[in-house]
Amino acid sequence: MKPTRLILGMAALWAATGWHLPAQPSAHYPPGIEGIKGATLPPPGVYFRDYNLFYYASRLNDAGGDEIGSADPNAFIYANVPRVLWITDWKLLGGNLGFDALLPLQYTDLRINTPGGRFDDSTFGIGDLFAEVTLSWHLPQADFSVGYGPWAPTGDSSASDPTAPGAGFWTHMFTAGMTWYMDTERRWALAALCRYEINHEDRDSDWRPGQVFTVDYGLSYAVTPAIDLGIAGYFQTRTTGNRGAQAPTTDREKVAGIGPEVVLFCSKLGLFTSVRYQYEFLAESRLQGHTGVITLTRRF
């Protein structure tokens, strides 16, 4: 899912050592795509999950988190991300072995002032393919999951256009998470899902994006067996520096957001629907905005 390629690192446009419009670092994984109980994988079966990600921002921050008013950005992203999950009955280390894959479709519209004029472009296209192997455990008071998968640079990418849907580099992503049910009735749940990305060289220019850590977390309460209400948040930061002669920025981007979420289950359709909004209250060396996600999940 390429949205973070645009919303990370936009302050590089205003670096004192030369103002340009590079393809943006660094993460494939967009923070906030998972919410309450995000670390819990389903029981054995085949599932179709459809993510609908909306992101809007009209503020660009520098490395200290202060607004760069002269940039006057206006960014909108919509990504539709179909994902297929197969959780098997096969056991490994006591957990269920699973496989999943996704391929995003993304529309990006960006307008921002640069010293060379106002950049104004929009793009729609297929993003980068992700495939994963997982293990998941379900205990009376907790669920656990781990996973590994590569992001393949299958989408179109560009060194000069940050609206291109592809990142332009391979990424290894490692995942670990836990959902803790705080009462015996399993109504209260506290969850954290951690991702760590290790990137390869960018194919469009001479640089290698730094490594990225992300955590999606949530606190929820099951009002009924069919309704969960909660608060979901995220934090993402680049943990190592970009490397290479054409690295767009040395600043380490970070962002944090939080907001409400509701999950509904329709037994007649066998359909789970999650609706989430998150406001970014912290952003450094990147855009600061609003994230909305609608996720549909059905077992087949």
Tab-separated table of C-alpha atoms in Angstrom:
chain	number	residue	atom	x	y	z
A	1	MET	CA	0.000	0.000	0.000
A	2	LYS	CA	1.862	2.987	-1.277
A	3	PRO	CA	0.110	5.988	0.452
A	4	THR	CA	2.976	6.569	2.876
A	5	ARG	CA	5.292	7.216	-0.070
A	6	LEU	CA	3.485	10.534	-0.493
A	7	ILE	CA	2.672	11.496	3.070
A	8	LEU	CA	6.143	10.698	4.481
A	9	GLY	CA	9.098	12.997	3.996
A	10	MET	CA	7.434	15.885	2.147
A	11	ALA	CA	9.571	18.390	4.082
A	12	ALA	CA	12.445	17.395	1.790
A	13	LEU	CA	10.843	19.736	-0.731
A	14	TRP	CA	11.994	22.599	1.449
A	15	ALA	CA	15.493	21.432	2.364
A	16	ALA	CA	18.052	24.219	2.377
A	17	THR	CA	20.406	22.226	0.158
A	18	GLY	CA	18.184	22.304	-2.878
A	19	TRP	CA	14.449	22.326	-3.437
A	20	HIS	CA	13.118	19.512	-5.539
A	21	LEU	CA	10.232	17.090	-5.772
A	22	PRO	CA	11.607	13.592	-5.084
A	23	ALA	CA	9.767	10.332	-4.831
A	24	GLN	CA	8.987	10.075	-1.145
A	25	PRO	CA	10.386	7.688	1.502
A	26	SER	CA	10.117	5.316	3.260
A	27	ALA	CA	7.322	2.938	4.320
A	28	HIS	CA	5.152	0.639	2.258
A	29	TYR	CA	2.753	0.056	5.142
A	30	PRO	CA	0.338	2.954	5.824
A	31	PRO	CA	-0.219	3.481	9.562
A	32	GLY	CA	-3.804	3.147	10.713
A	33	ILE	CA	-4.858	0.474	8.238
A	34	GLU	CA	-5.584	-1.882	11.165
A	35	GLY	CA	-7.450	-0.863	14.316
A	36	ILE	CA	-9.088	-2.450	17.355
A	37	LYS	CA	-8.235	-6.158	17.723
A	38	GLY	CA	-5.858	-5.612	14.796
A	39	ALA	CA	-3.485	-8.309	16.064
A	40	THR	CA	-6.177	-11.023	15.980
A	41	LEU	CA	-6.259	-13.243	12.916
A	42	PRO	CA	-9.477	-15.187	12.217
A	43	PRO	CA	-9.986	-18.933	12.778
A	44	PRO	CA	-9.242	-21.409	9.958
A	45	GLY	CA	-11.003	-20.589	6.706
A	46	VAL	CA	-10.777	-18.470	3.560
A	47	TYR	CA	-11.583	-14.768	3.920
A	48	PHE	CA	-11.907	-11.770	1.633
A	49	ARG	CA	-11.079	-8.405	3.172
A	50	ASP	CA	-11.481	-5.078	1.382
A	51	TYR	CA	-9.762	-1.987	2.821
A	52	ASN	CA	-10.864	1.491	1.766
A	53	LEU	CA	-8.304	4.057	2.926
A	54	PHE	CA	-8.915	7.820	2.752
A	55	TYR	CA	-6.226	10.350	3.632
A	56	TYR	CA	-6.452	14.152	3.482
A	57	ALA	CA	-3.851	16.725	4.530
A	58	SER	CA	-3.426	20.485	4.117
A	59	ARG	CA	-0.406	20.928	6.380
A	60	LEU	CA	3.289	20.130	5.883
A	61	ASN	CA	5.599	20.044	8.924
A	62	ASP	CA	9.341	20.388	9.277
A	63	ALA	CA	11.630	18.202	11.406
A	64	GLY	CA	10.545	20.027	14.566
A	65	GLY	CA	6.843	19.509	13.915
A	66	ASP	CA	6.252	23.161	12.940
A	67	GLU	CA	4.118	24.029	9.939
A	68	ILE	CA	5.773	25.113	6.686
A	69	GLY	CA	3.104	27.619	5.723
A	70	SER	CA	4.638	28.585	2.369
A	71	ALA	CA	4.181	25.011	1.100
A	72	ASP	CA	0.359	25.335	1.159
A	73	PRO	CA	-0.187	21.627	0.391
A	74	ASN	CA	-3.424	19.922	-0.486
A	75	ALA	CA	-3.172	16.130	-0.643
A	76	PHE	CA	-5.881	13.502	-1.040
A	77	ILE	CA	-5.386	9.743	-1.290
A	78	TYR	CA	-7.927	6.982	-1.799
A	79	ALA	CA	-6.709	3.382	-1.852
A	80	ASN	CA	-8.867	0.317	-2.409
A	81	VAL	CA	-6.971	-2.725	-1.199
A	82	PRO	CA	-8.453	-6.207	-1.722
A	83	ARG	CA	-6.816	-8.875	0.443
A	84	VAL	CA	-7.326	-12.656	0.461
A	85	LEU	CA	-6.518	-14.600	3.648
A	86	TRP	CA	-6.276	-18.369	4.026
A	87	ILE	CA	-5.904	-19.582	7.608
A	88	THR	CA	-5.223	-23.309	7.537
A	89	ASP	CA	-5.704	-26.132	10.049
A	90	TRP	CA	-2.000	-26.897	9.759
A	91	LYS	CA	-0.129	-26.373	13.010
A	92	LEU	CA	3.385	-25.042	13.533
A	93	LEU	CA	4.675	-24.353	17.053
A	94	GLY	CA	1.077	-24.731	18.192
A	95	GLY	CA	-0.213	-21.943	15.938
A	96	ASN	CA	-2.297	-21.979	12.773
A	97	LEU	CA	-0.314	-21.470	9.574
A	98	GLY	CA	-1.806	-18.821	7.293
A	99	PHE	CA	-1.199	-17.115	3.956
A	100	ASP	CA	-2.470	-13.828	2.568
A	101	ALA	CA	-1.853	-11.421	-0.295
A	102	LEU	CA	-3.035	-7.982	-1.402
A	103	LEU	CA	-2.698	-5.635	-4.378
A	104	PRO	CA	-3.728	-1.976	-3.942
A	105	LEU	CA	-5.495	0.319	-6.369
A	106	GLN	CA	-4.697	3.936	-5.564
A	107	TYR	CA	-5.790	7.443	-6.552
A	108	THR	CA	-3.539	10.300	-5.431
A	109	ASP	CA	-4.068	14.032	-5.918
A	110	LEU	CA	-1.341	16.437	-4.764
A	111	ARG	CA	-0.979	20.215	-4.969
A	112	ILE	CA	1.947	21.947	-3.253
A	113	ASN	CA	4.055	25.081	-3.716
A	114	THR	CA	7.685	24.631	-4.729
A	115	PRO	CA	10.281	27.300	-5.589
A	116	GLY	CA	9.868	26.281	-9.226
A	117	GLY	CA	6.108	26.771	-9.143
A	118	ARG	CA	3.064	24.957	-7.853
A	119	PHE	CA	3.116	21.193	-8.323
A	120	ASP	CA	-0.319	19.917	-9.333
A	121	ASP	CA	-0.820	16.319	-10.414
A	122	SER	CA	-3.037	13.295	-9.852
A	123	THR	CA	-2.529	9.619	-10.641
A	124	PHE	CA	-4.574	6.429	-10.518
A	125	GLY	CA	-2.927	3.044	-10.786
A	126	ILE	CA	-2.004	-0.345	-9.369
A	127	GLY	CA	0.388	-0.305	-6.436
A	128	ASP	CA	2.887	-2.799	-5.053
A	129	LEU	CA	2.058	-6.457	-4.415
A	130	PHE	CA	2.371	-7.876	-0.887
A	131	ALA	CA	2.288	-11.567	0.110
A	132	GLU	CA	2.665	-12.961	3.621
A	133	VAL	CA	2.917	-16.103	5.714
A	134	THR	CA	1.530	-15.969	9.267
A	135	LEU	CA	1.192	-17.941	12.488
A	136	SER	CA	-1.659	-17.263	14.905
A	137	TRP	CA	-2.588	-18.513	18.368
A	138	HIS	CA	-5.893	-18.187	20.252
A	139	LEU	CA	-5.868	-18.520	24.055
A	140	PRO	CA	-8.744	-17.916	26.491
A	141	GLN	CA	-7.516	-14.414	27.389
A	142	ALA	CA	-5.257	-13.498	24.454
A	143	ASP	CA	-4.626	-13.822	20.723
A	144	PHE	CA	-1.122	-13.734	19.221
A	145	SER	CA	0.119	-13.424	15.647
A	146	VAL	CA	3.429	-13.173	13.802
A	147	GLY	CA	4.168	-12.874	10.109
A	148	TYR	CA	6.650	-12.158	7.379
A	149	GLY	CA	6.142	-10.984	3.820
A	150	PRO	CA	7.834	-9.063	1.003
A	151	TRP	CA	6.514	-6.005	-0.829
A	152	ALA	CA	7.327	-6.299	-4.544
A	153	PRO	CA	7.697	-3.114	-6.659
A	154	THR	CA	4.992	-4.057	-9.175
A	155	GLY	CA	3.456	-0.577	-9.436
A	156	ASP	CA	4.661	2.278	-11.615
A	157	SER	CA	7.150	4.484	-9.759
A	158	SER	CA	8.927	7.759	-10.450
A	159	ALA	CA	11.868	9.713	-9.067
A	160	SER	CA	10.123	13.017	-9.856
A	161	ASP	CA	6.396	12.363	-9.266
A	162	PRO	CA	5.343	11.419	-5.694
A	163	THR	CA	1.808	10.605	-6.879
A	164	ALA	CA	3.019	7.468	-8.712
A	165	PRO	CA	1.339	4.400	-7.128
A	166	GLY	CA	4.473	2.258	-6.777
A	167	ALA	CA	7.311	2.683	-4.286
A	168	GLY	CA	10.084	1.517	-6.589
A	169	PHE	CA	11.869	-0.768	-4.130
A	170	TRP	CA	11.564	-4.170	-2.431
A	171	THR	CA	10.700	-4.314	1.280
A	172	HIS	CA	10.851	-7.096	3.880
A	173	MET	CA	8.086	-6.625	6.473
A	174	PHE	CA	8.028	-8.457	9.816
A	175	THR	CA	4.882	-8.483	11.977
A	176	ALA	CA	4.098	-9.350	15.606
A	177	GLY	CA	1.004	-8.554	17.630
A	178	MET	CA	-1.168	-9.407	20.615
A	179	THR	CA	-4.779	-8.843	21.645
A	180	TRP	CA	-5.355	-9.111	25.399
A	181	TYR	CA	-8.891	-9.689	26.688
A	182	MET	CA	-8.963	-7.969	30.043
A	183	ASP	CA	-12.048	-9.702	31.481
A	184	THR	CA	-13.281	-13.271	31.457
A	185	GLU	CA	-16.250	-12.345	29.242
A	186	ARG	CA	-13.766	-11.036	26.599
A	187	ARG	CA	-15.605	-7.744	26.273
A	188	TRP	CA	-12.657	-5.436	26.976
A	189	ALA	CA	-9.745	-5.863	24.570
A	190	LEU	CA	-6.383	-4.129	24.301
A	191	ALA	CA	-4.383	-4.794	21.129
A	192	ALA	CA	-1.077	-3.795	19.536
A	193	LEU	CA	0.176	-4.812	16.093
A	194	CYS	CA	3.819	-4.000	15.286
A	195	ARG	CA	5.401	-3.873	11.826
A	196	TYR	CA	9.072	-3.490	10.932
A	197	GLU	CA	10.174	-2.762	7.357
A	198	ILE	CA	13.643	-3.250	5.867
A	199	ASN	CA	13.967	-1.619	2.440
A	200	HIS	CA	16.161	-2.325	-0.574
A	201	GLU	CA	17.598	0.180	-3.058
A	202	ASP	CA	15.260	2.434	-5.009
A	203	ARG	CA	15.197	1.457	-8.689
A	204	ASP	CA	14.575	5.035	-9.888
A	205	SER	CA	17.497	6.795	-8.193
A	206	ASP	CA	20.675	6.215	-6.204
A	207	TRP	CA	19.459	5.772	-2.631
A	208	ARG	CA	18.128	3.244	-0.132
A	209	PRO	CA	15.249	4.187	2.208
A	210	GLY	CA	15.789	3.696	5.929
A	211	GLN	CA	14.034	1.098	8.053
A	212	VAL	CA	10.578	1.862	9.470
A	213	PHE	CA	8.733	0.836	12.640
A	214	THR	CA	4.926	1.048	12.901
A	215	VAL	CA	2.479	0.143	15.641
A	216	ASP	CA	-1.322	0.098	15.288
A	217	TYR	CA	-3.123	-0.190	18.620
A	218	GLY	CA	-6.645	-0.138	20.007
A	219	LEU	CA	-8.796	-0.371	23.114
A	220	SER	CA	-12.308	-1.724	22.567
A	221	TYR	CA	-15.474	-2.872	24.318
A	222	ALA	CA	-17.981	-5.402	22.941
A	223	VAL	CA	-21.358	-3.741	23.511
A	224	THR	CA	-23.087	-6.797	22.040
A	225	PRO	CA	-21.745	-9.872	20.191
A	226	ALA	CA	-22.316	-7.877	16.972
A	227	ILE	CA	-21.025	-4.415	17.990
A	228	ASP	CA	-17.555	-3.344	19.135
A	229	LEU	CA	-16.733	0.260	20.029
A	230	GLY	CA	-13.251	1.564	20.675
A	231	ILE	CA	-10.373	3.944	20.233
A	232	ALA	CA	-7.655	3.142	17.682
A	233	GLY	CA	-4.304	4.822	17.182
A	234	TYR	CA	-1.015	4.517	15.354
A	235	PHE	CA	2.606	5.576	15.516
A	236	GLN	CA	5.167	5.314	12.722
A	237	THR	CA	8.809	6.407	12.598
A	238	ARG	CA	11.878	5.837	10.479
A	239	THR	CA	14.481	4.175	12.694
A	240	THR	CA	17.556	4.421	10.440
A	241	GLY	CA	18.788	7.037	8.000
A	242	ASN	CA	18.282	7.021	4.260
A	243	ARG	CA	21.476	6.100	2.410
A	244	GLY	CA	22.821	7.103	-0.978
A	245	ALA	CA	23.889	10.147	-2.969
A	246	GLN	CA	20.301	10.961	-4.012
A	247	ALA	CA	18.593	10.340	-0.649
A	248	PRO	CA	15.822	12.989	-0.489
A	249	THR	CA	16.170	13.799	3.222
A	250	THR	CA	18.243	12.991	6.300
A	251	ASP	CA	15.399	13.848	8.690
A	252	ARG	CA	13.622	10.910	10.302
A	253	GLU	CA	9.894	11.181	9.715
A	254	LYS	CA	7.384	10.298	12.413
A	255	VAL	CA	3.634	10.504	12.801
A	256	ALA	CA	0.978	9.596	15.368
A	257	GLY	CA	-2.812	9.562	15.107
A	258	ILE	CA	-5.811	8.481	17.167
A	259	GLY	CA	-9.590	8.343	16.855
A	260	PRO	CA	-12.837	6.360	17.240
A	261	GLU	CA	-13.783	3.068	15.621
A	262	VAL	CA	-16.896	0.927	15.401
A	263	VAL	CA	-17.055	-2.693	14.181
A	264	LEU	CA	-20.394	-4.230	13.191
A	265	PHE	CA	-21.206	-7.858	12.343
A	266	CYS	CA	-24.170	-8.784	10.124
A	267	SER	CA	-24.944	-12.450	10.738
A	268	LYS	CA	-27.237	-12.745	7.690
A	269	LEU	CA	-24.414	-11.731	5.354
A	270	GLY	CA	-21.567	-13.074	7.457
A	271	LEU	CA	-20.008	-9.628	7.031
A	272	PHE	CA	-17.813	-7.624	9.400
A	273	THR	CA	-17.705	-3.858	8.783
A	274	SER	CA	-15.164	-1.597	10.470
A	275	VAL	CA	-15.344	2.211	10.278
A	276	ARG	CA	-12.487	4.282	11.713
A	277	TYR	CA	-11.373	7.936	11.781
A	278	GLN	CA	-7.987	9.078	13.102
A	279	TYR	CA	-6.598	12.583	13.563
A	280	GLU	CA	-2.840	13.032	13.331
A	281	PHE	CA	-1.754	14.975	16.424
A	282	LEU	CA	1.983	14.562	15.746
A	283	ALA	CA	3.906	14.822	12.483
A	284	GLU	CA	7.552	15.607	11.790
A	285	SER	CA	9.181	15.938	8.337
A	286	ARG	CA	5.939	15.019	6.590
A	287	LEU	CA	2.312	15.882	5.994
A	288	GLN	CA	-0.104	16.063	8.931
A	289	GLY	CA	-3.715	15.190	8.250
A	290	HIS	CA	-6.665	12.866	8.716
A	291	THR	CA	-7.042	9.116	8.072
A	292	GLY	CA	-10.307	7.276	7.483
A	293	VAL	CA	-10.635	3.531	6.893
A	294	ILE	CA	-13.658	1.401	5.996
A	295	THR	CA	-12.917	-2.341	6.042
A	296	LEU	CA	-15.221	-5.152	4.920
A	297	THR	CA	-14.438	-8.786	5.832
A	298	ARG	CA	-16.342	-11.899	4.796
A	299	ARG	CA	-15.635	-15.614	5.169
A	300	PHE	CA	-16.174	-17.948	2.218
